[in-house]
Short mmCIF file of C-alpha atoms in Angstrom, two decimals:
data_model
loop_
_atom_site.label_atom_id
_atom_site.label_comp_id
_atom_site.label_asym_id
_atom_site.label_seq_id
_atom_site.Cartn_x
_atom_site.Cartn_y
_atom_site.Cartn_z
CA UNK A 1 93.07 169.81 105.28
CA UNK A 2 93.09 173.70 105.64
CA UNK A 3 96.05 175.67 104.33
CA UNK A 4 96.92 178.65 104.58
CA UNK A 5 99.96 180.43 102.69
CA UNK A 6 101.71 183.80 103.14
CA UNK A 7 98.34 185.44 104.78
CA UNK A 8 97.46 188.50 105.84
CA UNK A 9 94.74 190.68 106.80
CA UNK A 10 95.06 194.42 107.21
CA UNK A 11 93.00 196.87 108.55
CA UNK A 12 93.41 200.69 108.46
CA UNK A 13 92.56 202.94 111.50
CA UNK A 14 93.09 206.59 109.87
CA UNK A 15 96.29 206.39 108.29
CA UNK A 16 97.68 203.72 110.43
CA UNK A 17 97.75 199.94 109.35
CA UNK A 18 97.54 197.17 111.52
CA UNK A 19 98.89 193.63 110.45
CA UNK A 20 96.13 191.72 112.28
CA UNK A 21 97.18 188.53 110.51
CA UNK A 22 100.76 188.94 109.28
CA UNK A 23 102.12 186.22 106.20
CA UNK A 24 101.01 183.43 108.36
CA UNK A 25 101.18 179.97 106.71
CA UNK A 26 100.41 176.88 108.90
CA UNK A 27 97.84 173.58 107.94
CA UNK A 28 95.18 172.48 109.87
CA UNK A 29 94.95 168.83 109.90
CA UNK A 30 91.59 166.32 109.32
CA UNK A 31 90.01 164.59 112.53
CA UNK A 32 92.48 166.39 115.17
CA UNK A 33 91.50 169.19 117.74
CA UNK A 34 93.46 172.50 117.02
CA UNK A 35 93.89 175.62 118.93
CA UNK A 36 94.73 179.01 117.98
CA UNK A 37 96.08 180.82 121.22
CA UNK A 38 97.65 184.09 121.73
CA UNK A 39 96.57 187.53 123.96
CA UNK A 40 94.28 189.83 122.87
CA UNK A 41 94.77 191.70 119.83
CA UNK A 42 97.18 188.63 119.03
CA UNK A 43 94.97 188.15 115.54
CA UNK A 44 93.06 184.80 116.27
CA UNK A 45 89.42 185.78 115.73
CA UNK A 46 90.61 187.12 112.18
CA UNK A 47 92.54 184.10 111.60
CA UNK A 48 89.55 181.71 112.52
CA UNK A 49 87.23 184.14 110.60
CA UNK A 50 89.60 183.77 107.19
CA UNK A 51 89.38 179.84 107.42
CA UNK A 52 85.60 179.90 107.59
CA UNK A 53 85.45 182.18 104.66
CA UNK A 54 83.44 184.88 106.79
CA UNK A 55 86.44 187.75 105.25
CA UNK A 56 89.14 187.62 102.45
CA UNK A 57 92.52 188.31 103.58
CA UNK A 58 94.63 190.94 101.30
CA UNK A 59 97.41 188.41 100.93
CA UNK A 60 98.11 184.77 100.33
CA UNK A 61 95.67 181.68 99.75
CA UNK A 62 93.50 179.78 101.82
CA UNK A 63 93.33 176.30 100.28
CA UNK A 64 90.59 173.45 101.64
CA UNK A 65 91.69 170.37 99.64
CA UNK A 66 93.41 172.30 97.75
CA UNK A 67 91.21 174.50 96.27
CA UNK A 68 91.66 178.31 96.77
CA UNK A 69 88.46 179.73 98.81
CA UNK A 70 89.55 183.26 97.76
CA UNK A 71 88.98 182.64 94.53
CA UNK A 72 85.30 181.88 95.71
CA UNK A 73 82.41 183.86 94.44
CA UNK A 74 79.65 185.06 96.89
CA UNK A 75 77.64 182.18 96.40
CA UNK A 76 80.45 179.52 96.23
CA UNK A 77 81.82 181.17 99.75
CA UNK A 78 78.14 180.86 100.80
CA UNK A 79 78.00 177.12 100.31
CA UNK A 80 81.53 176.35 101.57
CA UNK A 81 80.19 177.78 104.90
CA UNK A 82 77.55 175.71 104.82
CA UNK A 83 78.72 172.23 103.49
CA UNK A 84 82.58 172.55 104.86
CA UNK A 85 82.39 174.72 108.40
CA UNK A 86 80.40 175.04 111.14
CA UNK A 87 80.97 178.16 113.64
CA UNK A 88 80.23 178.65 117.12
CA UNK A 89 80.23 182.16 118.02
CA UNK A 90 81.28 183.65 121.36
CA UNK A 91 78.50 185.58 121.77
CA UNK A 92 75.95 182.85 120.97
CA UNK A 93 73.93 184.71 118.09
CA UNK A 94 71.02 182.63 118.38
CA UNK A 95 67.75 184.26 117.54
CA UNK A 96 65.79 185.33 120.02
CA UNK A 97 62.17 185.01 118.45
CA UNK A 98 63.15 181.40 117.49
CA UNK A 99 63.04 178.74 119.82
CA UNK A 100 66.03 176.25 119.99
CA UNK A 101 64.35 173.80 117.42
CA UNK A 102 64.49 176.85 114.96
CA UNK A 103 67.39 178.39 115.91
CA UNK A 104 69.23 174.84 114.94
CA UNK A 105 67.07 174.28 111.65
CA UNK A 106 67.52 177.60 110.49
CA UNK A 107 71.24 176.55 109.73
CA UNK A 108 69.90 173.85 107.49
CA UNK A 109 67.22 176.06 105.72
CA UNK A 110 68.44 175.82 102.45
CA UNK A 111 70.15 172.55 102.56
CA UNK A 112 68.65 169.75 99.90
CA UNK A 113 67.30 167.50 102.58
CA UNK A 114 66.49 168.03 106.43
CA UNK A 115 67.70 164.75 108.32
CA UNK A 116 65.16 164.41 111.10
CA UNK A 117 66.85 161.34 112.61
CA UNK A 118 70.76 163.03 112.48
CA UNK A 119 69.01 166.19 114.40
CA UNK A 120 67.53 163.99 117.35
CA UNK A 121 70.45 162.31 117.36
CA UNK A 122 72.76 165.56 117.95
CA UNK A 123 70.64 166.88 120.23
CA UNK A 124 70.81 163.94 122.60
CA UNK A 125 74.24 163.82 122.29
CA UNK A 126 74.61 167.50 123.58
CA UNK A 127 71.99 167.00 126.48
CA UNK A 128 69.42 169.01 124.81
CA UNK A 129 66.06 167.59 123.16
CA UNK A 130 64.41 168.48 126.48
CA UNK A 131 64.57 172.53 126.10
CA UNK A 132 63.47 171.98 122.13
CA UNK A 133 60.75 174.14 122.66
CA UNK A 134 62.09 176.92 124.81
CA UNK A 135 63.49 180.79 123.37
CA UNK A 136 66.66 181.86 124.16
CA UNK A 137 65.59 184.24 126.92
CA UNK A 138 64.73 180.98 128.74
CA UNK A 139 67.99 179.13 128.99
CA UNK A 140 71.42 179.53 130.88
CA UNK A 141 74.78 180.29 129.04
CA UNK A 142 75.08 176.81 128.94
CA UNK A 143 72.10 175.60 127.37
CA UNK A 144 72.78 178.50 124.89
CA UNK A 145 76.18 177.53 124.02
CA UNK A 146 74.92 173.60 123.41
CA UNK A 147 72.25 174.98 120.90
CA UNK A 148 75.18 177.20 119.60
CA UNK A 149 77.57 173.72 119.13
CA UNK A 150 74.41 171.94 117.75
CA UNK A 151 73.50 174.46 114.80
CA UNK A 152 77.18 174.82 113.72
CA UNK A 153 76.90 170.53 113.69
CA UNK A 154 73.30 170.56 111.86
CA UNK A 155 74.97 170.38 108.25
CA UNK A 156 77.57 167.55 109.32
CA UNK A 157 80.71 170.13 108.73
CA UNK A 158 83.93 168.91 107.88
CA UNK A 159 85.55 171.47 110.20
CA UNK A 160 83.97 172.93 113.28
CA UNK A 161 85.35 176.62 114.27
CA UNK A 162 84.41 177.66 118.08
CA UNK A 163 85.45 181.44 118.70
CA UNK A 164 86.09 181.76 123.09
CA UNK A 165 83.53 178.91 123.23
CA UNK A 166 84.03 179.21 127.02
CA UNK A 167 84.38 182.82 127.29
CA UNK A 168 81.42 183.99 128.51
CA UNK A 169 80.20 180.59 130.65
CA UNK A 170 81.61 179.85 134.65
CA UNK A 171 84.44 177.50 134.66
CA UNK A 172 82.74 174.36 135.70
CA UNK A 173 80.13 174.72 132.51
CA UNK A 174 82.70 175.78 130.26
CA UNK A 175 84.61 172.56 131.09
CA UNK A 176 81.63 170.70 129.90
CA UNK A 177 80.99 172.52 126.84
CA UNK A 178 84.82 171.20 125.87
CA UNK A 179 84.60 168.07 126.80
CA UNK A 180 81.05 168.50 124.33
CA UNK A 181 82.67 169.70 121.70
CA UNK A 182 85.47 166.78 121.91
CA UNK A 183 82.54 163.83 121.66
CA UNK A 184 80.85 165.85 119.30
CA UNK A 185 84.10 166.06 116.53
CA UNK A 186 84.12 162.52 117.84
CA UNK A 187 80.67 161.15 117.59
CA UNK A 188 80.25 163.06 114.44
CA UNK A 189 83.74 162.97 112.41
CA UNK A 190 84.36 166.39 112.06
CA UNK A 191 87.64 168.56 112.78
CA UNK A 192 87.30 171.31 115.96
CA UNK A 193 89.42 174.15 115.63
CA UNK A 194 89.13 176.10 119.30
CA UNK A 195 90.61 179.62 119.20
CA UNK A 196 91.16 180.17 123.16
CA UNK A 197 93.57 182.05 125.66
CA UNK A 198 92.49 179.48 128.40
CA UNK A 199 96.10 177.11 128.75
CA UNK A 200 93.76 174.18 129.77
CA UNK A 201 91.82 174.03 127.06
CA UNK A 202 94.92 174.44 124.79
CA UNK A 203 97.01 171.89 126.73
CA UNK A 204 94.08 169.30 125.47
CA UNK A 205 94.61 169.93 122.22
CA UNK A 206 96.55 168.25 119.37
CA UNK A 207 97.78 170.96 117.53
CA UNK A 208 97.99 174.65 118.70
CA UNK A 209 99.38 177.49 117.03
CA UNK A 210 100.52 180.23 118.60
CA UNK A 211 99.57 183.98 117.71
CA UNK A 212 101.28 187.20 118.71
CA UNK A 213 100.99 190.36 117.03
CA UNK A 214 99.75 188.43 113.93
CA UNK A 215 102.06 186.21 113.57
CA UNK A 216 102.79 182.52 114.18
CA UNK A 217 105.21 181.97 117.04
CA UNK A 218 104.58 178.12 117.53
#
């Protein structure tokens, strides 16, 4: 379980300071799908990007089995994103001189041991071990997103965080990349926390939490 008490996250712009994530406290449960909704500006990015340890709020804690991961040093904070969470971006981020086969490795580059059979089995689950060998450039927003999913799975995460995962894909696709991500958590026993503003996706879900202005309104 993910906890977080009494956080915030502040950010200045000149000498005006804006609560993006205002004393929120809520838990995220094991082996359920969460959403975080709210509009934009509502705080949900920053609130997805505290749990995966990618920024330190200025208040409160942010306990994983109840251990504190701001208490984390660089390196511990680098291997609790590696071992604990998986993140799928909005934007993709994949590498563009890599082709997908790297670009889903590279997330397990400096893991003890590279599980050959686990990666072939991902990849058929997510409908792509045919486009192994192609770069980026070469795929639809689709394909992209699937090699997205399977590089945040490559390390077997406890807790996989997908920012918009449907934000930039048409509606038909970006059906299908949730209804991935749901057989994926399920296939592969992990936790998907969705931050959205897309009521279908969020009317799927098990949990949602409710953002606005920083704060937690349900």
């Amino acid at each position: 379980m993910i906890e977080l008490k009494e956080v915030s996250k502040i950010y200045q712009n000149g000498e005006t300071k804006i609560h993006a994530v205002d004393r929120v406290s809520v838990c995220i449960p094991d082996h359920k799908f969460t959403v975080i909704t709210g509009k934009s500006g509502s705080g949900k990015t920053t609130l997805m990007n505290l749990m995966a340890g990618l920024m330190r709020p200025d208040e409160g804690e942010i306990l994983c089995d109840g251990k504190n991961i701001c208490g984390y040093n660089r390196n511990q904070l680098a291997l609790y994103r590696r071992n604990t969470v998986g993140i799928v971006f909005q934007f993709f981020r994949l590498i563009p001189v890599l082709n997908c086969s790297d670009n889903i490795w590279i997330a397990n580059e400096f893991a003890e041991k590279a599980d050959k059979n686990y990666f072939k089995r991902l990849v058929d689950q997510l409908g792509i071990s045919s486009i192994m060998k192609k770069y980026p450039d070469e795929l639809s927003g689709g394909q992209m997103q699937r090699v997205a999913i399977a590089r945040a799975l490559i390390n077997r995460p406890r807790y996989l965080l997908a920012d918009e995962p449907t934000g930039n894909l048409d509606t038909d696709t970006g059906k299908q990349v949730v209804e991935l991500l749901r057989s994926a958590i399920d296939e592969f026993e992990s936790s998907l926390i969705v931050v959205t503003h897309d009521p279908e996706i969020a009317s799927g879900a098990d949990v949602q939490i409710q953002l606005r202005d920083g704060r937690v309104i349900s």
